[in-house]
Tab-separated table of C-alpha atoms and ligand atoms in Angstrom:
chain	number	residue	atom	x	y	z
A	2	MET	CA	13.769	-5.185	-11.577
A	3	LYS	CA	11.846	-4.787	-8.339
A	4	LEU	CA	10.151	-1.427	-8.462
A	5	ILE	CA	7.748	0.594	-6.314
A	6	PHE	CA	5.570	3.507	-7.421
A	7	LEU	CA	4.912	5.826	-4.516
A	8	GLY	CA	2.654	8.873	-4.563
A	9	PRO	CA	-0.654	10.268	-3.315
A	10	PRO	CA	-4.010	8.947	-4.569
A	11	GLY	CA	-4.549	10.365	-8.061
A	12	ALA	CA	-0.832	10.862	-8.787
A	13	GLY	CA	-1.104	8.576	-11.827
A	14	LYS	CA	0.616	5.506	-10.360
A	15	GLY	CA	-1.784	3.072	-12.051
A	16	THR	CA	-1.663	4.821	-15.435
A	17	GLN	CA	2.127	4.919	-15.439
A	18	ALA	CA	2.422	1.371	-14.127
A	19	LEU	CA	0.536	0.029	-17.163
A	20	GLY	CA	3.181	1.478	-19.524
A	21	VAL	CA	6.240	0.764	-17.403
A	22	SER	CA	5.417	-2.838	-16.383
A	23	SER	CA	5.077	-3.956	-20.013
A	24	ARG	CA	8.377	-2.276	-20.923
A	25	LEU	CA	10.217	-3.896	-18.004
A	26	ASN	CA	8.414	-7.215	-18.397
A	27	VAL	CA	7.406	-7.394	-14.752
A	28	PRO	CA	3.853	-7.786	-13.400
A	29	HIS	CA	1.957	-4.671	-12.332
A	30	ILE	CA	0.680	-5.414	-8.843
A	31	SER	CA	-1.899	-2.930	-7.590
A	32	THR	CA	-3.030	-3.712	-4.050
A	33	GLY	CA	-6.059	-1.431	-4.585
A	34	ASN	CA	-7.105	-3.513	-7.627
A	35	MET	CA	-6.560	-6.749	-5.681
A	36	LEU	CA	-8.706	-5.481	-2.803
A	37	ARG	CA	-11.466	-4.266	-5.150
A	38	ALA	CA	-11.518	-7.723	-6.799
A	39	ALA	CA	-11.849	-9.315	-3.339
A	40	VAL	CA	-14.742	-6.930	-2.536
A	41	ARG	CA	-16.476	-7.786	-5.847
A	42	ASN	CA	-16.040	-11.514	-5.205
A	43	GLU	CA	-17.304	-11.070	-1.633
A	44	THR	CA	-14.417	-13.055	-0.145
A	45	PRO	CA	-14.090	-12.864	3.682
A	46	MET	CA	-11.038	-10.632	3.252
A	47	GLY	CA	-12.883	-8.416	0.749
A	48	LEU	CA	-15.863	-8.008	3.042
A	49	ALA	CA	-13.586	-7.082	5.958
A	50	ALA	CA	-11.542	-4.645	3.805
A	51	LYS	CA	-14.574	-2.853	2.336
A	52	LYS	CA	-15.401	-0.830	5.435
A	53	PHE	CA	-11.877	0.602	5.593
A	54	MET	CA	-11.828	1.372	1.862
A	55	ASP	CA	-15.246	3.053	1.908
A	56	ALA	CA	-14.078	5.238	4.800
A	57	GLY	CA	-10.872	6.228	2.952
A	58	LYS	CA	-8.748	4.462	5.571
A	59	LEU	CA	-5.966	1.928	5.194
A	60	VAL	CA	-6.765	-1.766	5.446
A	61	PRO	CA	-4.750	-3.233	8.375
A	62	ASP	CA	-1.076	-3.922	7.682
A	63	GLU	CA	-1.204	-7.655	8.485
A	64	VAL	CA	-3.884	-8.231	5.815
A	65	LEU	CA	-1.921	-6.364	3.151
A	66	ILE	CA	1.424	-7.909	4.062
A	67	GLU	CA	0.042	-11.455	3.747
A	68	MET	CA	-1.736	-10.597	0.484
A	69	VAL	CA	1.468	-9.184	-1.031
A	70	ARG	CA	3.647	-11.995	0.344
A	71	GLU	CA	1.421	-14.543	-1.392
A	72	ARG	CA	1.282	-12.554	-4.649
A	73	LEU	CA	5.060	-12.067	-4.805
A	74	SER	CA	5.618	-15.808	-4.334
A	75	MET	CA	3.901	-16.473	-7.672
A	76	VAL	CA	6.000	-17.557	-10.615
A	77	ASP	CA	5.381	-14.420	-12.717
A	78	CYS	CA	7.219	-12.369	-10.062
A	79	LYS	CA	10.517	-14.230	-10.656
A	80	PRO	CA	11.830	-11.406	-12.926
A	81	GLY	CA	10.662	-8.762	-10.436
A	82	TYR	CA	7.600	-6.665	-9.777
A	83	LEU	CA	6.086	-3.218	-10.099
A	84	LEU	CA	4.172	-2.491	-6.895
A	85	ASP	CA	1.509	0.227	-7.085
A	86	GLY	CA	-0.135	1.181	-3.774
A	87	PHE	CA	2.157	-0.917	-1.569
A	88	PRO	CA	3.877	-0.233	0.770
A	89	ARG	CA	1.743	2.496	2.311
A	90	THR	CA	3.146	2.399	5.845
A	91	VAL	CA	6.622	1.991	7.300
A	92	GLU	CA	5.508	-1.364	8.762
A	93	GLN	CA	4.596	-2.587	5.249
A	94	ALA	CA	7.945	-1.312	3.901
A	95	GLU	CA	9.823	-3.173	6.640
A	96	ALA	CA	7.919	-6.363	5.792
A	97	LEU	CA	8.713	-5.946	2.084
A	98	GLU	CA	12.426	-5.735	2.923
A	99	GLN	CA	12.105	-9.283	4.292
A	100	ILE	CA	9.974	-10.601	1.400
A	101	ALA	CA	11.753	-9.117	-1.651
A	102	SER	CA	13.597	-5.839	-1.141
A	103	PRO	CA	12.918	-3.282	-3.920
A	104	ASP	CA	15.715	-2.110	-6.221
A	105	ARG	CA	14.193	1.294	-6.964
A	106	VAL	CA	11.370	3.548	-5.795
A	107	ILE	CA	9.772	6.180	-8.022
A	108	ASN	CA	7.905	8.900	-6.152
A	109	ILE	CA	5.319	10.601	-8.398
A	110	ALA	CA	4.766	14.054	-6.873
A	111	VAL	CA	1.554	16.027	-7.492
A	112	PRO	CA	0.305	18.991	-5.388
A	113	ASP	CA	-2.832	18.312	-3.328
A	114	GLU	CA	-4.845	21.039	-5.090
A	115	CYS	CA	-4.634	19.116	-8.409
A	116	LEU	CA	-5.585	15.782	-6.864
A	117	LEU	CA	-9.154	16.621	-5.835
A	118	ASP	CA	-10.150	17.483	-9.411
A	119	ARG	CA	-8.280	14.491	-10.842
A	120	LEU	CA	-10.016	12.073	-8.482
A	121	THR	CA	-13.555	13.465	-8.623
A	122	GLY	CA	-13.350	13.357	-12.447
A	123	ARG	CA	-11.663	9.957	-12.628
A	124	ARG	CA	-13.374	7.099	-14.436
A	125	VAL	CA	-11.907	3.589	-14.423
A	126	CYS	CA	-12.304	0.719	-16.873
A	127	GLY	CA	-13.218	-2.573	-15.199
A	128	LYS	CA	-11.628	-4.570	-18.023
A	129	CYS	CA	-8.333	-2.988	-19.166
A	130	SER	CA	-7.803	-0.947	-15.932
A	131	GLY	CA	-7.399	2.234	-18.020
A	132	THR	CA	-8.014	5.475	-16.111
A	133	PHE	CA	-9.511	8.551	-17.768
A	134	HIS	CA	-10.591	12.045	-16.761
A	135	ILE	CA	-14.232	12.767	-17.516
A	136	SER	CA	-13.318	16.031	-19.292
A	137	LYS	CA	-11.431	14.029	-21.963
A	138	LEU	CA	-14.183	11.474	-22.679
A	139	THR	CA	-16.750	11.761	-25.461
A	140	ASP	CA	-18.916	9.125	-23.751
A	141	PRO	CA	-18.277	9.215	-19.961
A	142	GLY	CA	-19.577	5.644	-19.561
A	143	VAL	CA	-17.485	3.852	-22.208
A	144	CYS	CA	-13.778	2.996	-22.180
A	145	PRO	CA	-12.156	4.674	-25.222
A	146	VAL	CA	-9.521	1.917	-25.333
A	147	CYS	CA	-11.501	-1.330	-25.080
A	148	GLY	CA	-15.171	-0.283	-25.140
A	149	TRP	CA	-15.958	-1.709	-21.676
A	150	THR	CA	-18.041	0.142	-19.076
A	151	LEU	CA	-16.306	2.904	-17.119
A	152	THR	CA	-17.108	3.363	-13.450
A	153	HIS	CA	-16.670	6.088	-10.852
A	154	ARG	CA	-14.952	4.497	-7.849
A	155	ASP	CA	-16.959	4.613	-4.606
A	156	ASP	CA	-13.983	6.159	-2.815
A	157	ASP	CA	-13.515	8.915	-5.440
A	158	GLN	CA	-16.075	11.177	-3.712
A	159	PRO	CA	-14.895	14.508	-2.203
A	160	VAL	CA	-15.314	13.566	1.490
A	161	THR	CA	-13.503	10.247	1.059
A	162	ILE	CA	-10.818	11.815	-1.122
A	163	ARG	CA	-9.984	14.354	1.619
A	164	GLN	CA	-9.682	11.498	4.117
A	165	ARG	CA	-7.441	9.500	1.729
A	166	LEU	CA	-5.154	12.531	1.276
A	167	LYS	CA	-4.945	12.964	5.061
A	168	VAL	CA	-4.032	9.291	5.438
A	169	TYR	CA	-1.455	9.655	2.661
A	170	HIS	CA	0.286	12.584	4.389
A	171	GLU	CA	0.209	10.963	7.819
A	172	GLN	CA	1.045	7.356	7.017
A	173	THR	CA	2.504	7.044	3.504
A	174	ALA	CA	4.524	10.240	2.875
A	175	PRO	CA	7.046	9.224	5.609
A	176	LEU	CA	8.126	6.473	3.197
A	177	ILE	CA	9.830	9.130	1.051
A	178	GLY	CA	12.335	9.733	3.860
A	179	TYR	CA	12.510	6.006	4.557
A	180	TYR	CA	13.638	5.221	0.991
A	181	GLU	CA	15.852	8.341	0.794
A	182	GLY	CA	17.712	6.830	3.714
A	183	LYS	CA	18.295	3.718	1.619
A	184	GLY	CA	19.351	5.778	-1.446
A	185	LYS	CA	16.701	4.091	-3.607
A	186	ILE	CA	14.176	6.836	-4.392
A	187	THR	CA	13.821	9.260	-7.315
A	188	THR	CA	11.057	11.884	-7.360
A	189	VAL	CA	9.455	12.796	-10.704
A	190	ASN	CA	7.005	15.614	-11.387
A	191	GLY	CA	3.558	14.063	-11.878
A	192	ASP	CA	1.841	17.399	-12.533
A	193	CYS	CA	2.230	17.280	-16.321
A	194	PRO	CA	0.819	15.249	-19.252
A	195	PRO	CA	1.072	11.437	-18.807
A	196	GLU	CA	3.557	10.983	-21.661
A	197	GLU	CA	5.930	13.490	-20.006
A	198	VAL	CA	5.622	11.691	-16.672
A	199	LEU	CA	6.385	8.392	-18.426
A	200	ALA	CA	9.487	9.898	-20.063
A	201	SER	CA	10.732	11.156	-16.661
A	202	ILE	CA	10.199	7.733	-15.107
A	203	LEU	CA	12.002	5.904	-17.908
A	204	ALA	CA	14.879	8.411	-17.712
A	205	ALA	CA	15.105	7.862	-13.941
A	206	LEU	CA	15.264	4.105	-14.463
A	207	GLU	CA	18.075	4.195	-17.023
B	1013	AMP	P1	-5.785	2.513	-4.335
B	1013	AMP	O1	-6.534	1.908	-5.487
B	1013	AMP	O2	-4.328	2.169	-4.338
B	1013	AMP	O3	-6.040	3.995	-4.194
B	1013	AMP	O4	-6.377	1.839	-3.011
B	1013	AMP	C1	-7.745	1.959	-2.666
B	1013	AMP	C2	-7.935	1.637	-1.195
B	1013	AMP	O5	-7.503	0.287	-0.931
B	1013	AMP	C3	-7.128	2.500	-0.234
B	1013	AMP	O6	-7.766	3.732	0.056
B	1013	AMP	C4	-7.052	1.587	0.995
B	1013	AMP	O7	-8.280	1.567	1.698
B	1013	AMP	C5	-6.876	0.206	0.349
B	1013	AMP	N1	-5.444	-0.114	0.138
B	1013	AMP	C6	-4.787	-0.291	-1.040
B	1013	AMP	N2	-3.501	-0.572	-0.843
B	1013	AMP	C7	-3.312	-0.572	0.496
B	1013	AMP	C8	-2.181	-0.772	1.349
B	1013	AMP	N3	-0.962	-1.025	0.855
B	1013	AMP	N4	-2.377	-0.712	2.688
B	1013	AMP	C9	-3.592	-0.486	3.219
B	1013	AMP	N5	-4.698	-0.266	2.477
B	1013	AMP	C10	-4.563	-0.311	1.128
Protein backbone atom coordinates (compact mmCIF):
# COMPACT_ATOMS: atom_id res chain seq x y z
CA MET A 1 0.00 0.00 0.00
CA LYS A 2 1.35 3.40 -0.99
CA LEU A 3 -0.32 5.94 1.23
CA ILE A 4 -0.15 9.69 1.84
CA PHE A 5 -1.35 11.58 4.92
CA LEU A 6 -2.32 15.11 3.99
CA GLY A 7 -3.40 17.83 6.40
CA PRO A 8 -2.34 21.10 8.02
CA PRO A 9 0.48 21.27 10.59
CA GLY A 10 -0.90 19.91 13.87
CA ALA A 11 -3.60 17.78 12.22
CA GLY A 12 -2.13 14.65 13.84
CA LYS A 13 -0.48 13.16 10.74
CA GLY A 14 2.58 11.96 12.67
CA THR A 15 0.57 10.51 15.57
CA GLN A 16 -1.74 8.62 13.23
CA ALA A 17 1.10 7.50 10.99
CA LEU A 18 2.78 5.70 13.90
CA GLY A 19 -0.31 3.50 14.40
CA VAL A 20 -1.21 3.00 10.75
CA SER A 21 2.29 2.23 9.39
CA SER A 22 2.78 -0.65 11.83
CA ARG A 23 -0.65 -2.08 10.96
CA LEU A 24 0.03 -1.88 7.21
CA ASN A 25 3.65 -2.97 7.56
CA VAL A 26 4.98 -0.06 5.53
CA PRO A 27 7.61 2.47 6.66
CA HIS A 28 6.44 5.80 8.07
CA ILE A 29 8.36 8.44 6.14
CA SER A 30 8.12 11.92 7.65
CA THR A 31 9.99 14.50 5.58
CA GLY A 32 9.89 16.88 8.57
CA ASN A 33 11.65 14.25 10.74
CA MET A 34 14.20 13.60 7.98
CA LEU A 35 14.94 17.33 7.66
CA ARG A 36 15.23 17.78 11.45
CA ALA A 37 17.72 14.87 11.56
CA ALA A 38 19.74 16.56 8.79
CA VAL A 39 19.69 19.84 10.78
CA ARG A 40 20.85 18.02 13.95
CA ASN A 41 23.65 16.29 12.03
CA GLU A 42 24.63 19.60 10.41
CA THR A 43 24.73 18.10 6.92
CA PRO A 44 25.02 20.63 4.04
CA MET A 45 21.38 19.95 3.16
CA GLY A 46 20.31 20.35 6.80
CA LEU A 47 22.12 23.65 7.15
CA ALA A 48 20.52 24.95 3.95
CA ALA A 49 17.04 23.72 4.98
CA LYS A 50 17.17 25.21 8.49
CA LYS A 51 16.57 28.80 7.44
CA PHE A 52 13.38 27.85 5.59
CA MET A 53 12.13 25.69 8.46
CA ASP A 54 12.83 28.35 11.10
CA ALA A 55 10.89 30.87 9.00
CA GLY A 56 7.91 28.48 8.63
CA LYS A 57 8.48 28.26 4.88
CA LEU A 58 8.78 25.25 2.60
CA VAL A 59 12.21 23.90 1.75
CA PRO A 60 12.66 24.09 -2.07
CA ASP A 61 10.92 21.38 -4.08
CA GLU A 62 14.08 20.03 -5.76
CA VAL A 63 15.68 19.29 -2.37
CA LEU A 64 12.61 17.44 -1.10
CA ILE A 65 12.00 15.54 -4.33
CA GLU A 66 15.57 14.18 -4.37
CA MET A 67 15.41 13.32 -0.66
CA VAL A 68 12.15 11.39 -1.13
CA ARG A 69 13.31 9.73 -4.36
CA GLU A 70 16.35 8.36 -2.54
CA ARG A 71 14.33 7.25 0.50
CA LEU A 72 11.69 5.47 -1.59
CA SER A 73 14.39 3.54 -3.47
CA MET A 74 15.39 1.80 -0.22
CA VAL A 75 14.52 -1.85 0.22
CA ASP A 76 12.06 -1.32 3.11
CA CYS A 77 9.79 0.62 0.72
CA LYS A 78 9.22 -2.44 -1.51
CA PRO A 79 5.84 -3.18 0.19
CA GLY A 80 4.85 0.49 -0.01
CA TYR A 81 5.11 3.61 2.09
CA LEU A 82 3.22 5.97 4.36
CA LEU A 83 4.30 9.51 3.50
CA ASP A 84 3.70 12.17 6.16
CA GLY A 85 4.46 15.77 5.13
CA PHE A 86 5.12 14.99 1.46
CA PRO A 87 3.95 16.06 -1.07
CA ARG A 88 3.30 19.64 0.03
CA THR A 89 3.13 21.27 -3.39
CA VAL A 90 1.64 20.27 -6.73
CA GLU A 91 5.19 20.08 -8.15
CA GLN A 92 6.12 17.51 -5.46
CA ALA A 93 2.91 15.55 -6.18
CA GLU A 94 3.72 15.48 -9.90
CA ALA A 95 7.23 14.21 -9.12
CA LEU A 96 5.82 11.49 -6.84
CA GLU A 97 3.60 10.27 -9.69
CA GLN A 98 6.82 9.51 -11.59
CA ILE A 99 8.65 7.94 -8.62
CA ALA A 100 5.92 5.73 -7.08
CA SER A 101 2.33 6.85 -7.55
CA PRO A 102 0.25 6.65 -4.33
CA ASP A 103 -2.70 4.26 -4.06
CA ARG A 104 -4.62 6.32 -1.50
CA VAL A 105 -4.54 9.74 0.15
CA ILE A 106 -6.04 10.42 3.57
CA ASN A 107 -6.78 14.07 4.27
CA ILE A 108 -6.97 14.76 8.03
CA ALA A 109 -9.12 17.89 8.38
CA VAL A 110 -8.88 20.14 11.46
CA PRO A 111 -10.14 23.77 11.68
CA ASP A 112 -7.42 26.42 11.95
CA GLU A 113 -8.67 27.68 15.33
CA CYS A 114 -7.82 24.30 16.95
CA LEU A 115 -4.37 24.10 15.38
CA LEU A 116 -2.76 27.06 17.14
CA ASP A 117 -3.44 25.59 20.59
CA ARG A 118 -2.41 22.09 19.49
CA LEU A 119 0.91 23.32 18.12
CA THR A 120 1.88 25.77 20.87
CA GLY A 121 1.22 23.00 23.44
CA ARG A 122 2.88 20.23 21.44
CA ARG A 123 5.85 18.38 22.88
CA VAL A 124 7.76 15.80 20.84
CA CYS A 125 9.86 12.83 21.93
CA GLY A 126 13.28 12.72 20.25
CA LYS A 127 13.45 8.94 20.64
CA CYS A 128 10.07 7.30 19.90
CA SER A 129 8.68 10.30 17.92
CA GLY A 130 5.58 10.33 20.17
CA THR A 131 3.70 13.65 20.22
CA PHE A 132 1.88 14.90 23.31
CA HIS A 133 -0.08 17.96 24.38
CA ILE A 134 1.37 19.69 27.42
CA SER A 135 -2.04 19.72 29.16
CA LYS A 136 -2.01 15.89 29.25
CA LEU A 137 1.52 15.47 30.66
CA THR A 138 2.35 15.04 34.34
CA ASP A 139 6.00 15.94 33.64
CA PRO A 140 6.17 18.24 30.56
CA GLY A 141 9.83 17.31 29.95
CA VAL A 142 9.57 13.49 29.96
CA CYS A 143 8.06 11.17 27.36
CA PRO A 144 5.28 9.14 29.05
CA VAL A 145 5.89 6.28 26.61
CA CYS A 146 9.66 5.76 26.63
CA GLY A 147 10.99 8.15 29.30
CA TRP A 148 13.15 10.16 26.86
CA THR A 149 13.35 13.97 26.89
CA LEU A 150 10.46 15.86 25.29
CA THR A 151 11.17 19.01 23.32
CA HIS A 152 9.18 21.98 22.06
CA ARG A 153 9.92 22.31 18.34
CA ASP A 154 11.54 25.61 17.31
CA ASP A 155 8.86 26.12 14.67
CA ASP A 156 5.97 25.53 17.13
CA GLN A 157 5.98 29.20 18.21
CA PRO A 158 2.90 31.37 17.46
CA VAL A 159 4.49 33.61 14.78
CA THR A 160 5.98 30.65 12.91
CA ILE A 161 2.79 28.61 13.29
CA ARG A 162 0.74 31.38 11.62
CA GLN A 163 3.23 31.43 8.74
CA ARG A 164 3.10 27.61 8.41
CA LEU A 165 -0.72 27.72 8.27
CA LYS A 166 -0.57 30.41 5.58
CA VAL A 167 1.86 28.28 3.57
CA TYR A 168 -0.41 25.26 4.06
CA HIS A 169 -3.47 27.08 2.67
CA GLU A 170 -1.58 28.60 -0.25
CA GLN A 171 0.65 25.74 -1.34
CA THR A 172 -0.54 22.44 0.15
CA ALA A 173 -4.37 22.65 0.36
CA PRO A 174 -4.60 22.69 -3.49
CA LEU A 175 -3.46 19.05 -3.32
CA ILE A 176 -6.92 18.11 -2.00
CA GLY A 177 -8.41 19.06 -5.38
CA TYR A 178 -5.46 17.49 -7.17
CA TYR A 179 -6.09 14.07 -5.58
CA GLU A 180 -9.89 14.44 -5.83
CA GLY A 181 -9.32 14.69 -9.55
CA LYS A 182 -7.55 11.33 -9.41
CA GLY A 183 -10.30 9.78 -7.23
CA LYS A 184 -7.76 8.78 -4.57
CA ILE A 185 -8.56 10.98 -1.56
CA THR A 186 -10.75 10.44 1.52
CA THR A 187 -11.20 13.20 4.11
CA VAL A 188 -11.52 12.22 7.79
CA ASN A 189 -12.41 14.48 10.70
CA GLY A 190 -9.23 15.10 12.71
CA ASP A 191 -10.96 17.28 15.31
CA CYS A 192 -11.72 14.44 17.73
CA PRO A 193 -9.76 12.10 20.06
CA PRO A 194 -6.82 10.28 18.37
CA GLU A 195 -8.40 6.83 18.71
CA GLU A 196 -11.51 8.05 16.85
CA VAL A 197 -9.36 9.54 14.09
CA LEU A 198 -7.49 6.22 13.82
CA ALA A 199 -10.78 4.31 13.53
CA SER A 200 -11.95 6.65 10.72
CA ILE A 201 -8.68 6.19 8.86
CA LEU A 202 -8.76 2.40 9.15
CA ALA A 203 -12.40 2.37 8.01
CA ALA A 204 -11.49 4.54 5.01
CA LEU A 205 -8.70 2.13 4.08
CA GLU A 206 -10.85 -1.00 4.19
P1 LIG B 1 6.65 18.97 9.48
O1 LIG B 1 7.38 18.26 10.58
O2 LIG B 1 6.06 18.04 8.46
O3 LIG B 1 5.65 19.98 10.01
O4 LIG B 1 7.75 19.83 8.69
C1 LIG B 1 8.52 20.82 9.33
C2 LIG B 1 9.12 21.75 8.30
O5 LIG B 1 9.98 21.01 7.41
C3 LIG B 1 8.12 22.45 7.39
O6 LIG B 1 7.57 23.62 7.97
C4 LIG B 1 9.00 22.77 6.17
O7 LIG B 1 9.86 23.86 6.43
C5 LIG B 1 9.88 21.51 6.08
N1 LIG B 1 9.25 20.47 5.24
C6 LIG B 1 8.81 19.24 5.61
N2 LIG B 1 8.31 18.57 4.58
C7 LIG B 1 8.42 19.38 3.51
C8 LIG B 1 8.05 19.28 2.13
N3 LIG B 1 7.45 18.19 1.64
N4 LIG B 1 8.33 20.32 1.31
C9 LIG B 1 8.96 21.42 1.77
N5 LIG B 1 9.32 21.60 3.06
C10 LIG B 1 9.05 20.59 3.92
